[in-house]
Short mmCIF file of C-alpha atoms in Angstrom, two decimals:
data_model
loop_
_atom_site.label_atom_id
_atom_site.label_comp_id
_atom_site.label_asym_id
_atom_site.label_seq_id
_atom_site.Cartn_x
_atom_site.Cartn_y
_atom_site.Cartn_z
CA UNK P 1 -4.35 -27.97 8.87
CA UNK P 2 -0.74 -28.31 7.25
CA UNK P 3 0.57 -24.86 6.09
CA UNK P 4 1.83 -25.36 2.75
CA UNK P 5 5.49 -22.50 3.35
CA UNK P 6 5.98 -22.69 -0.20
CA UNK P 7 2.42 -21.39 -1.53
CA UNK P 8 1.97 -19.10 1.39
CA UNK P 9 5.87 -17.14 0.63
CA UNK P 10 4.54 -16.98 -2.59
CA UNK P 11 1.18 -15.18 -1.95
CA UNK P 12 3.35 -13.15 0.58
CA UNK P 13 5.46 -12.15 -2.82
CA UNK P 14 2.91 -11.30 -4.87
CA UNK P 15 1.43 -9.16 -1.88
CA UNK P 16 4.88 -7.00 -1.96
CA UNK P 17 4.95 -6.89 -5.60
CA UNK P 18 1.78 -5.59 -5.62
CA UNK P 19 2.08 -2.40 -2.87
CA UNK P 20 5.21 -1.97 -4.83
CA UNK P 21 3.79 -1.26 -7.98
CA UNK P 22 0.80 0.64 -6.60
CA UNK P 23 2.93 2.36 -4.37
CA UNK P 24 4.74 3.68 -7.58
CA UNK P 25 1.89 4.59 -9.02
CA UNK P 26 0.78 6.37 -6.43
CA UNK P 27 3.74 8.54 -6.36
CA UNK P 28 3.45 9.22 -10.13
CA UNK P 29 -0.47 9.98 -9.97
CA UNK P 30 0.32 12.39 -7.05
CA UNK P 31 3.18 14.35 -9.39
CA UNK P 32 1.14 14.75 -11.95
CA UNK P 33 -1.88 16.14 -10.16
CA UNK P 34 -0.47 18.34 -6.83
CA UNK P 35 -0.55 21.09 -9.20
CA UNK P 36 -3.84 20.83 -10.08
CA UNK P 37 -5.28 24.73 -9.12
CA UNK P 38 -7.67 22.65 -6.67
CA UNK P 39 -5.62 20.16 -5.26
CA UNK P 40 -2.51 23.62 -4.40
CA UNK P 41 -4.73 23.82 -1.25
CA UNK P 42 -4.20 20.31 -0.22
CA UNK P 43 -1.50 18.99 1.73
CA UNK P 44 0.66 16.47 -0.84
CA UNK P 45 0.37 13.54 1.51
CA UNK P 46 -3.74 14.41 1.82
CA UNK P 47 -3.64 13.92 -1.67
CA UNK P 48 -1.34 11.26 -1.77
CA UNK P 49 -3.71 9.09 0.92
CA UNK P 50 -6.57 9.99 -1.04
CA UNK P 51 -5.06 8.22 -4.17
CA UNK P 52 -3.46 5.71 -2.57
CA UNK P 53 -6.89 4.72 -1.20
CA UNK P 54 -8.40 4.80 -4.38
CA UNK P 55 -6.09 2.73 -6.53
CA UNK P 56 -6.19 -0.14 -3.66
CA UNK P 57 -9.65 -0.40 -3.77
CA UNK P 58 -9.98 -0.02 -7.80
CA UNK P 59 -7.10 -3.05 -7.79
CA UNK P 60 -9.41 -5.34 -5.49
CA UNK P 61 -12.27 -4.32 -7.54
CA UNK P 62 -10.25 -5.55 -10.64
CA UNK P 63 -9.05 -8.39 -9.15
CA UNK P 64 -11.88 -9.89 -7.89
CA UNK P 65 -13.68 -8.90 -11.59
CA UNK P 66 -10.52 -10.93 -13.28
CA UNK P 67 -10.51 -13.89 -11.04
CA UNK P 68 -15.08 -14.35 -10.91
CA UNK P 69 -14.36 -13.69 -7.06
CA UNK P 70 -17.57 -12.34 -4.98
CA UNK P 71 -16.86 -8.91 -3.98
CA UNK P 72 -17.74 -8.78 0.10
CA UNK P 73 -17.24 -6.16 2.82
CA UNK P 74 -14.21 -7.08 4.31
CA UNK P 75 -12.02 -7.62 0.59
CA UNK P 76 -12.60 -3.26 0.77
CA UNK P 77 -11.68 -2.98 4.42
CA UNK P 78 -9.03 -4.81 4.07
CA UNK P 79 -7.91 -2.39 0.65
CA UNK P 80 -8.66 0.43 2.94
CA UNK P 81 -5.95 -1.17 5.46
CA UNK P 82 -3.68 -1.64 2.23
CA UNK P 83 -3.96 1.54 1.45
CA UNK P 84 -1.87 3.12 4.35
CA UNK P 85 0.95 0.44 3.40
CA UNK P 86 1.06 1.77 0.23
CA UNK P 87 0.77 5.82 1.20
CA UNK P 88 3.54 4.87 3.60
CA UNK P 89 5.99 3.97 1.02
CA UNK P 90 4.32 6.17 -1.71
CA UNK P 91 5.83 9.17 0.67
CA UNK P 92 8.87 8.09 2.47
CA UNK P 93 7.58 6.06 4.92
CA UNK P 94 10.62 3.64 4.94
CA UNK P 95 12.85 5.91 5.70
CA UNK P 96 10.94 6.72 9.12
CA UNK P 97 10.34 3.78 9.56
CA UNK P 98 14.25 2.74 9.35
CA UNK P 99 15.21 5.87 11.47
CA UNK P 100 12.84 4.53 14.56
CA UNK P 101 14.38 1.42 14.05
CA UNK P 102 18.26 2.99 14.29
CA UNK P 103 17.07 5.27 17.23
CA UNK P 104 15.51 2.25 19.50
CA UNK P 105 18.11 -0.38 18.22
CA UNK P 106 20.79 -1.44 20.57
CA UNK P 107 24.27 -0.59 19.52
CA UNK P 108 27.25 -2.44 20.97
CA UNK P 109 30.43 -0.44 22.28
#
């Protein structure tokens, strides 16, 4: 089986674009709904996680419907895994990851 690197890079690019768009939408929706009376008691990070899970599941369902793909259980499972990545990006997780990298990185003297 030959791996087509160009096709692989195209899919990786699509995946990163989807993560970015979903993270942007998650951040926007959380900013709007976090001041609702019944959501003020919850931490913003919990609201962001729930919103990202809903958005990722909807995105998978919409893509499957658009391309006429049969929805199977592991698509739904993968959407919940991707929701954690979207949540991290939407809540500033890249800064946390960069901080961890800076603390563990070897510095030459």
